[in-house]
């Protein structure tokens, strides 16, 4: 009898064609689920007969209470080598092996610039007007050359965003709790003296921090009030780093020029959510990691993980030390 594997959140219906699953088909039946399963009861019911689950990023939490309700589960594979919504102690206690995959930083860097450029040049508004027989030129674009880009975080993704900003001729500064002047100089950017200094001086602010106790709610109403009314804010990291109510208020009241957001407090974003209709907002449905190359890596390595587990030698096990997955 073959094992059963469920691939979660295959929204585009491409999981089974993004990798060669034939390597395990003799031992594993793979089923891709295109609809998001919302809530523990729905997950427990849908995955009750699954021995293996493949989940995307941190969209679906696997707390101990859910793991306890999945008695057949033996292998849980998450894309990426960092996942904060899996209860690893519970997994170990129930005999569940947890593995990850590689994940490229290139797609989120590229999406960050897609959002920033889209905001700066009013791309969506102008395109909609043109296609709808609306006005010919209704916006005046914001320049990048010579303007200041402020980065909250200068890690693997932030530093690559910085390089693009420099190529555009922008003045780039960065800040995080751990950022040193030496690190900033390595990247060729200026280290801001404080978070407040960075926000107040930037024409564009982009967030590239991991979510944790120190970064949750890092940008709230007081921080948004420091930004110029002509400034733009981009977040392709984690929604909870920015106070969502404060951001909505700033957008509605026109206290910042606009925001580009790829991450939300609830995903998929429910119908009728305020973020769906907020003014001055360019929003995408968490596309930061979504690219053909990344999917080929995620699902290709998921197949490898299954093969290794079946051979009795699991690979890419989670959790791993923080400094090895940055």
Coordinates of C-alpha atoms in Angstrom, one line a residue:
X1 CA 0.0 0.0 0.0
X2 CA 1.4 3.3 -1.1
X3 CA 1.9 6.2 1.3
X4 CA -0.2 9.3 0.8
X5 CA 1.2 12.8 0.3
X6 CA -0.7 16.0 0.3
X7 CA 0.7 19.2 -1.3
X8 CA -1.0 22.2 0.3
X9 CA -1.9 25.5 -1.3
X10 CA -1.2 24.6 -4.9
X11 CA -3.1 27.7 -6.0
X12 CA -1.9 27.8 -9.6
X13 CA -2.1 24.0 -10.1
X14 CA 1.6 23.7 -10.9
X15 CA 3.1 21.7 -8.1
X16 CA 3.0 18.3 -9.9
X17 CA 4.5 19.7 -13.1
X18 CA 7.2 21.8 -11.3
X19 CA 9.2 18.7 -10.5
X20 CA 9.6 15.0 -11.5
X21 CA 7.5 13.2 -8.9
X22 CA 7.8 9.9 -10.8
X23 CA 10.8 9.1 -8.7
X24 CA 8.5 8.3 -5.7
X25 CA 5.2 7.4 -7.5
X26 CA 5.8 3.7 -6.9
X27 CA 5.8 4.2 -3.1
X28 CA 3.8 7.5 -2.7
X29 CA 0.5 8.7 -4.0
X30 CA 0.7 12.5 -4.3
X31 CA -2.3 14.7 -4.2
X32 CA -2.1 18.5 -4.8
X33 CA -4.8 20.6 -3.0
X34 CA -5.5 23.9 -4.8
X35 CA -7.9 25.4 -2.2
X36 CA -6.5 26.8 1.0
X37 CA -7.5 24.9 4.2
X38 CA -8.5 27.4 6.8
X39 CA -8.4 26.4 10.4
X40 CA -7.3 23.3 12.4
X41 CA -10.5 21.4 12.0
X42 CA -10.4 21.6 8.2
X43 CA -6.7 20.6 8.1
X44 CA -7.2 17.7 10.5
X45 CA -10.1 16.4 8.3
X46 CA -8.3 16.8 5.0
X47 CA -5.0 15.4 6.1
X48 CA -6.2 12.6 8.3
X49 CA -5.1 9.9 5.9
X50 CA -1.8 11.5 4.9
X51 CA 1.6 10.2 5.8
X52 CA 3.5 13.1 4.2
X53 CA 2.5 16.8 3.9
X54 CA 4.3 19.4 1.8
X55 CA 3.5 23.0 2.9
X56 CA 4.4 26.3 1.4
X57 CA 6.4 28.8 3.5
X58 CA 4.6 29.7 6.8
X59 CA 1.1 30.0 5.5
X60 CA -0.2 27.0 7.4
X61 CA 0.6 26.6 11.1
X62 CA 1.4 23.2 12.4
X63 CA 0.9 23.5 16.2
X64 CA 1.1 20.6 18.5
X65 CA -2.6 20.3 18.7
X66 CA -2.9 19.7 14.9
X67 CA 0.1 17.3 14.8
X68 CA -1.6 15.3 17.5
X69 CA -4.7 15.0 15.3
X70 CA -2.7 13.5 12.4
X71 CA -1.7 10.1 13.6
X72 CA -0.5 8.9 10.2
X73 CA 1.8 11.9 9.6
X74 CA 5.4 10.9 9.5
X75 CA 7.1 13.5 7.2
X76 CA 6.4 17.2 7.0
X77 CA 8.2 19.2 4.3
X78 CA 8.2 23.0 4.3
X79 CA 9.6 25.2 1.6
X80 CA 12.5 27.2 2.9
X81 CA 14.9 26.4 5.7
X82 CA 13.2 28.6 8.3
X83 CA 9.7 28.0 9.6
X84 CA 8.3 29.6 12.7
X85 CA 4.8 28.1 12.6
X86 CA 5.8 24.4 13.2
X87 CA 5.9 23.0 16.7
X88 CA 9.1 21.1 16.4
X89 CA 8.9 19.6 19.9
X90 CA 5.5 18.2 19.2
X91 CA 6.6 16.9 15.8
X92 CA 9.5 15.0 17.5
X93 CA 7.2 13.7 20.3
X94 CA 4.8 12.3 17.7
X95 CA 7.6 10.8 15.5
X96 CA 7.2 13.4 12.7
X97 CA 10.4 14.2 10.7
X98 CA 10.4 17.8 9.5
X99 CA 12.5 18.9 6.5
X100 CA 12.9 22.0 4.5
X101 CA 14.2 23.1 1.1
X102 CA 16.4 25.8 -0.4
X103 CA 14.8 29.1 -1.3
X104 CA 16.2 31.8 -3.5
X105 CA 16.3 35.4 -2.4
X106 CA 16.2 36.6 -6.0
X107 CA 12.3 36.5 -6.4
X108 CA 11.5 38.7 -3.4
X109 CA 14.3 41.2 -4.4
X110 CA 12.7 41.5 -7.9
X111 CA 9.2 41.8 -6.5
X112 CA 10.3 44.5 -4.1
X113 CA 11.4 46.6 -7.1
X114 CA 8.3 45.7 -9.1
X115 CA 6.2 47.2 -6.2
X116 CA 8.5 50.2 -5.7
X117 CA 8.6 51.1 -9.4
X118 CA 4.9 50.5 -9.7
X119 CA 4.2 52.9 -6.9
X120 CA 6.7 55.5 -8.1
X121 CA 5.3 55.7 -11.7
X122 CA 1.6 55.0 -11.0
X123 CA 1.7 52.0 -13.2
X124 CA -1.6 50.4 -12.2
X125 CA -3.6 53.6 -12.2
X126 CA -2.2 54.7 -15.6
X127 CA -2.7 51.2 -17.1
X128 CA -6.3 50.9 -15.8
X129 CA -7.1 54.4 -17.2
X130 CA -5.6 53.6 -20.6
X131 CA -7.4 50.3 -20.9
X132 CA -10.7 51.8 -19.7
X133 CA -10.7 54.8 -22.1
X134 CA -9.9 57.0 -19.2
X135 CA -7.7 60.1 -19.0
X136 CA -4.4 60.2 -20.9
X137 CA -1.7 60.8 -18.2
X138 CA -3.3 61.5 -14.8
X139 CA -0.2 61.1 -12.6
X140 CA 3.3 62.6 -12.3
X141 CA 5.9 60.0 -11.5
X142 CA 8.3 60.1 -8.5
X143 CA 11.9 60.1 -9.5
X144 CA 14.3 57.5 -8.1
X145 CA 17.7 59.0 -9.1
X146 CA 19.0 61.2 -6.3
X147 CA 16.3 60.2 -3.9
X148 CA 16.9 58.4 -0.6
X149 CA 16.1 54.7 -0.2
X150 CA 15.8 53.6 3.4
X151 CA 16.1 49.9 4.2
X152 CA 14.9 48.3 7.4
X153 CA 17.2 45.3 7.4
X154 CA 20.4 44.7 5.4
X155 CA 20.6 40.9 5.3
X156 CA 20.7 38.7 2.2
X157 CA 17.6 40.3 0.6
X158 CA 18.1 43.8 1.9
X159 CA 21.6 44.0 0.6
X160 CA 20.6 43.0 -2.9
X161 CA 17.8 45.5 -2.9
X162 CA 20.4 48.1 -1.9
X163 CA 22.5 47.2 -4.9
X164 CA 19.6 47.9 -7.3
X165 CA 18.9 51.2 -5.6
X166 CA 22.5 52.2 -6.0
X167 CA 22.4 51.2 -9.7
X168 CA 19.4 53.6 -10.0
X169 CA 21.5 56.4 -8.6
X170 CA 19.7 56.5 -5.3
X171 CA 21.2 57.4 -1.9
X172 CA 20.8 54.3 0.2
X173 CA 20.7 54.0 4.0
X174 CA 19.9 51.1 6.2
X175 CA 19.0 50.4 9.8
X176 CA 18.4 47.3 12.0
X177 CA 19.0 46.5 15.6
X178 CA 22.1 44.6 14.8
X179 CA 23.5 46.6 11.8
X180 CA 27.0 47.8 12.2
X181 CA 28.7 50.6 10.2
X182 CA 31.2 48.0 8.9
X183 CA 28.4 45.9 7.5
X184 CA 26.8 48.9 5.8
X185 CA 30.1 49.9 4.3
X186 CA 30.6 46.4 2.9
X187 CA 27.3 46.9 1.0
X188 CA 28.2 50.5 0.0
X189 CA 25.3 52.1 2.0
X190 CA 25.0 54.5 4.9
X191 CA 24.1 53.1 8.4
X192 CA 21.4 55.3 9.8
X193 CA 21.8 56.4 13.4
X194 CA 18.4 55.2 14.4
X195 CA 15.2 53.8 13.0
X196 CA 13.6 57.2 13.4
X197 CA 16.3 58.9 11.5
X198 CA 16.0 56.4 8.6
X199 CA 12.2 56.8 8.4
X200 CA 12.2 60.6 8.6
X201 CA 14.8 61.0 5.8
X202 CA 13.7 58.4 3.3
X203 CA 11.7 59.0 0.1
X204 CA 11.2 55.2 -0.2
X205 CA 11.3 52.7 2.7
X206 CA 11.5 49.0 2.2
X207 CA 11.3 46.3 4.9
X208 CA 13.6 43.3 4.9
X209 CA 13.6 41.9 8.4
X210 CA 12.7 38.5 9.8
X211 CA 9.7 38.5 12.1
X212 CA 10.5 38.0 15.8
X213 CA 9.8 39.5 19.2
X214 CA 12.0 42.5 18.4
X215 CA 10.5 43.2 15.0
X216 CA 6.8 42.6 15.6
X217 CA 5.1 46.0 15.4
X218 CA 8.4 47.7 14.7
X219 CA 6.7 50.3 12.5
X220 CA 3.6 51.7 14.2
X221 CA 1.6 54.9 14.1
X222 CA 4.5 56.9 15.7
X223 CA 7.0 55.7 13.1
X224 CA 4.7 56.2 10.1
X225 CA 4.1 59.8 11.4
X226 CA 7.8 60.4 10.9
X227 CA 7.7 59.6 7.2
X228 CA 7.4 62.4 4.6
X229 CA 3.9 62.8 3.1
X230 CA 5.6 62.2 -0.3
X231 CA 7.3 58.9 0.8
X232 CA 6.4 55.4 -0.1
X233 CA 6.6 52.2 2.0
X234 CA 7.2 48.7 0.7
X235 CA 6.8 45.5 2.7
X236 CA 7.7 42.1 1.1
X237 CA 8.8 40.6 4.4
X238 CA 6.1 39.9 7.1
X239 CA 2.9 41.8 7.7
X240 CA 3.2 41.9 11.5
X241 CA 6.4 44.0 11.3
X242 CA 4.1 47.0 10.4
X243 CA 1.1 47.8 12.5
X244 CA -1.7 47.1 10.0
X245 CA -4.3 49.4 11.5
X246 CA -1.8 52.2 11.6
X247 CA -0.8 51.6 8.0
X248 CA -4.4 51.6 6.9
X249 CA -5.0 54.9 8.7
X250 CA -1.9 56.5 7.2
X251 CA -3.1 55.5 3.7
X252 CA -6.7 56.6 4.2
X253 CA -5.6 60.0 5.6
X254 CA -2.9 60.5 2.9
X255 CA -0.1 60.8 5.5
X256 CA 2.2 58.9 3.2
X257 CA 2.1 58.8 -0.6
X258 CA 1.5 55.1 -0.9
X259 CA 2.5 51.6 0.1
X260 CA 3.4 48.4 -1.8
X261 CA 2.4 45.3 0.2
X262 CA 2.9 41.6 -0.6
X263 CA 2.2 40.2 2.9
X264 CA -0.9 40.3 5.1
X265 CA -2.1 39.5 8.6
X266 CA -4.3 36.8 7.2
X267 CA -3.5 34.8 4.0
X268 CA -5.2 34.2 1.7
X269 CA -6.7 37.7 2.4
X270 CA -10.4 37.2 3.2
X271 CA -13.0 38.8 0.9
X272 CA -14.0 42.3 2.2
X273 CA -10.7 42.7 4.1
X274 CA -9.8 46.5 4.4
X275 CA -6.5 45.9 2.6
X276 CA -8.4 45.0 -0.5
X277 CA -9.9 48.5 -0.9
X278 CA -7.4 50.7 0.9
X279 CA -6.4 53.9 -1.1
X280 CA -2.8 54.5 -2.2
X281 CA -2.1 50.8 -1.9
X282 CA -0.4 48.6 -4.5
X283 CA -1.0 45.0 -3.2
X284 CA 0.0 41.6 -4.4
X285 CA -1.0 38.2 -3.0
X286 CA 2.3 37.1 -1.4
X287 CA 4.1 36.6 -4.7
X288 CA 7.6 37.3 -3.2
X289 CA 8.7 33.7 -3.4
X290 CA 6.5 32.7 -6.3
X291 CA 8.6 32.1 -9.4
X292 CA 9.2 29.1 -11.8
X293 CA 12.8 28.6 -10.5
X294 CA 11.8 28.8 -6.9
X295 CA 8.9 26.3 -7.4
X296 CA 11.3 24.0 -9.2
X297 CA 13.6 24.1 -6.2
X298 CA 10.8 23.7 -3.6
X299 CA 9.1 20.7 -5.3
X300 CA 12.2 19.2 -6.7
X301 CA 13.8 19.1 -3.3
X302 CA 10.5 17.9 -1.7
X303 CA 10.8 14.9 -3.9
X304 CA 14.4 14.4 -2.8
X305 CA 13.4 14.8 0.8
X306 CA 10.8 12.1 0.4
X307 CA 13.3 9.8 -1.3
X308 CA 15.8 10.3 1.5
X309 CA 13.2 9.7 4.2
X310 CA 12.0 6.5 2.5
X311 CA 15.7 5.4 2.3
X312 CA 16.0 6.0 6.1
X313 CA 18.4 9.0 5.8
X314 CA 16.4 12.2 6.0
X315 CA 18.0 15.4 4.6
X316 CA 17.6 19.1 5.2
X317 CA 16.1 18.5 8.6
X318 CA 14.5 21.4 10.5
X319 CA 15.0 23.3 12.6
X320 CA 18.5 24.4 11.8
X321 CA 20.7 26.9 13.6
X322 CA 19.6 30.5 12.6
X323 CA 23.0 31.5 11.2
X324 CA 23.0 28.6 8.7
X325 CA 19.7 29.6 6.9
X326 CA 20.1 33.3 6.5

